[in-house]
Amino acid sequence: MKKNIFIGMFIGLIANAIGLILTATLIGNGDDFSTVIKAASEEGFLGKLISLGAILNLITFFIFIKKKQDYRARGVLLITVFIAVFTFAFKMF
């Protein structure tokens, strides 16, 4: 049970990282990833960029639910909530 939750959390982190890279690539207008992240941080919309990257977690969550892998889906949900709290805290400070 715990192993499946950790697998789900790991997959959620990977999906969020891939989503962040895709979002930065689409929004960045041809700039490289580090330039887009640096500009997002300076302009104050890095939290929004991270949140958009979490959209892939939604897809992985529903894939796990459809395959009846509830504990992995729970791990993806936990990491998504963690990312939401992190984004909220990041915007506050």
C-alpha positions as YAML, in Angstrom:
chain: A
units: angstrom
residues:
- id: 1
  name: MET
  ca: [0.00, 0.00, 0.00]
- id: 2
  name: LYS
  ca: [2.68, 2.55, 1.02]
- id: 3
  name: LYS
  ca: [4.80, 1.51, -1.95]
- id: 4
  name: ASN
  ca: [1.97, 2.32, -4.36]
- id: 5
  name: ILE
  ca: [1.38, 5.70, -2.72]
- id: 6
  name: PHE
  ca: [5.09, 6.57, -3.08]
- id: 7
  name: ILE
  ca: [5.03, 5.40, -6.71]
- id: 8
  name: GLY
  ca: [2.05, 7.69, -7.30]
- id: 9
  name: MET
  ca: [3.84, 10.58, -5.62]
- id: 10
  name: PHE
  ca: [6.94, 10.01, -7.75]
- id: 11
  name: ILE
  ca: [4.87, 9.84, -10.94]
- id: 12
  name: GLY
  ca: [3.04, 13.00, -9.85]
- id: 13
  name: LEU
  ca: [6.34, 14.83, -9.41]
- id: 14
  name: ILE
  ca: [7.57, 13.64, -12.80]
- id: 15
  name: ALA
  ca: [4.27, 14.62, -14.46]
- id: 16
  name: ASN
  ca: [4.43, 18.05, -12.85]
- id: 17
  name: ALA
  ca: [8.02, 18.55, -13.99]
- id: 18
  name: ILE
  ca: [7.13, 17.55, -17.55]
- id: 19
  name: GLY
  ca: [4.09, 19.82, -17.44]
- id: 20
  name: LEU
  ca: [6.24, 22.71, -16.19]
- id: 21
  name: ILE
  ca: [8.73, 22.17, -19.01]
- id: 22
  name: LEU
  ca: [5.95, 22.00, -21.61]
- id: 23
  name: THR
  ca: [4.25, 25.09, -20.22]
- id: 24
  name: ALA
  ca: [7.51, 27.05, -20.12]
- id: 25
  name: THR
  ca: [8.27, 25.97, -23.68]
- id: 26
  name: LEU
  ca: [4.85, 27.01, -24.95]
- id: 27
  name: ILE
  ca: [4.80, 30.33, -23.10]
- id: 28
  name: GLY
  ca: [8.50, 31.08, -23.58]
- id: 29
  name: ASN
  ca: [8.30, 31.94, -27.29]
- id: 30
  name: GLY
  ca: [11.47, 30.08, -28.17]
- id: 31
  name: ASP
  ca: [13.55, 31.01, -25.11]
- id: 32
  name: ASP
  ca: [15.28, 28.25, -23.20]
- id: 33
  name: PHE
  ca: [13.82, 26.81, -20.00]
- id: 34
  name: SER
  ca: [16.13, 28.59, -17.54]
- id: 35
  name: THR
  ca: [15.47, 31.99, -19.14]
- id: 36
  name: VAL
  ca: [11.71, 31.50, -18.92]
- id: 37
  name: ILE
  ca: [11.90, 30.39, -15.26]
- id: 38
  name: LYS
  ca: [14.14, 33.33, -14.36]
- id: 39
  name: ALA
  ca: [11.81, 35.80, -16.10]
- id: 40
  name: ALA
  ca: [8.75, 34.22, -14.46]
- id: 41
  name: SER
  ca: [10.39, 34.54, -11.06]
- id: 42
  name: GLU
  ca: [11.33, 38.18, -11.63]
- id: 43
  name: GLU
  ca: [7.88, 39.10, -12.95]
- id: 44
  name: GLY
  ca: [6.03, 37.24, -10.21]
- id: 45
  name: PHE
  ca: [4.18, 34.56, -12.12]
- id: 46
  name: LEU
  ca: [6.32, 31.54, -11.33]
- id: 47
  name: GLY
  ca: [3.61, 30.14, -9.05]
- id: 48
  name: LYS
  ca: [1.11, 30.30, -11.89]
- id: 49
  name: LEU
  ca: [3.56, 28.54, -14.18]
- id: 50
  name: ILE
  ca: [4.05, 25.74, -11.64]
- id: 51
  name: SER
  ca: [0.28, 25.44, -11.23]
- id: 52
  name: LEU
  ca: [-0.18, 25.10, -14.98]
- id: 53
  name: GLY
  ca: [2.44, 22.37, -14.95]
- id: 54
  name: ALA
  ca: [0.29, 20.40, -12.51]
- id: 55
  name: ILE
  ca: [-2.39, 19.87, -15.16]
- id: 56
  name: LEU
  ca: [-0.62, 16.66, -16.19]
- id: 57
  name: ASN
  ca: [-1.26, 15.37, -12.66]
- id: 58
  name: LEU
  ca: [-4.96, 15.52, -13.45]
- id: 59
  name: ILE
  ca: [-4.44, 13.23, -16.42]
- id: 60
  name: THR
  ca: [-2.32, 10.75, -14.46]
- id: 61
  name: PHE
  ca: [-4.83, 10.79, -11.60]
- id: 62
  name: PHE
  ca: [-7.69, 9.78, -13.88]
- id: 63
  name: ILE
  ca: [-5.56, 7.14, -15.59]
- id: 64
  name: PHE
  ca: [-4.85, 5.53, -12.21]
- id: 65
  name: ILE
  ca: [-8.52, 5.75, -11.23]
- id: 66
  name: LYS
  ca: [-9.58, 4.10, -14.49]
- id: 67
  name: LYS
  ca: [-7.04, 1.28, -13.97]
- id: 68
  name: LYS
  ca: [-8.36, 0.87, -10.40]
- id: 69
  name: GLN
  ca: [-4.98, 1.75, -8.88]
- id: 70
  name: ASP
  ca: [-6.45, 3.82, -6.09]
- id: 71
  name: TYR
  ca: [-3.33, 4.06, -3.95]
- id: 72
  name: ARG
  ca: [-1.24, 5.39, -6.82]
- id: 73
  name: ALA
  ca: [-4.00, 7.90, -7.57]
- id: 74
  name: ARG
  ca: [-3.89, 8.88, -3.90]
- id: 75
  name: GLY
  ca: [-0.15, 9.54, -4.22]
- id: 76
  name: VAL
  ca: [-0.72, 11.76, -7.25]
- id: 77
  name: LEU
  ca: [-3.44, 13.61, -5.33]
- id: 78
  name: LEU
  ca: [-1.15, 14.11, -2.33]
- id: 79
  name: ILE
  ca: [1.65, 15.58, -4.44]
- id: 80
  name: THR
  ca: [-0.86, 17.83, -6.22]
- id: 81
  name: VAL
  ca: [-2.08, 19.17, -2.88]
- id: 82
  name: PHE
  ca: [1.53, 19.67, -1.80]
- id: 83
  name: ILE
  ca: [2.24, 21.63, -4.98]
- id: 84
  name: ALA
  ca: [-0.87, 23.75, -4.39]
- id: 85
  name: VAL
  ca: [0.22, 24.55, -0.82]
- id: 86
  name: PHE
  ca: [3.78, 25.25, -2.00]
- id: 87
  name: THR
  ca: [2.49, 27.59, -4.72]
- id: 88
  name: PHE
  ca: [0.26, 29.40, -2.23]
- id: 89
  name: ALA
  ca: [3.13, 29.79, 0.25]
- id: 90
  name: PHE
  ca: [5.45, 30.91, -2.55]
- id: 91
  name: LYS
  ca: [3.01, 33.67, -3.54]
- id: 92
  name: MET
  ca: [2.70, 34.86, 0.07]
- id: 93
  name: PHE
  ca: [6.44, 35.37, 0.60]
...
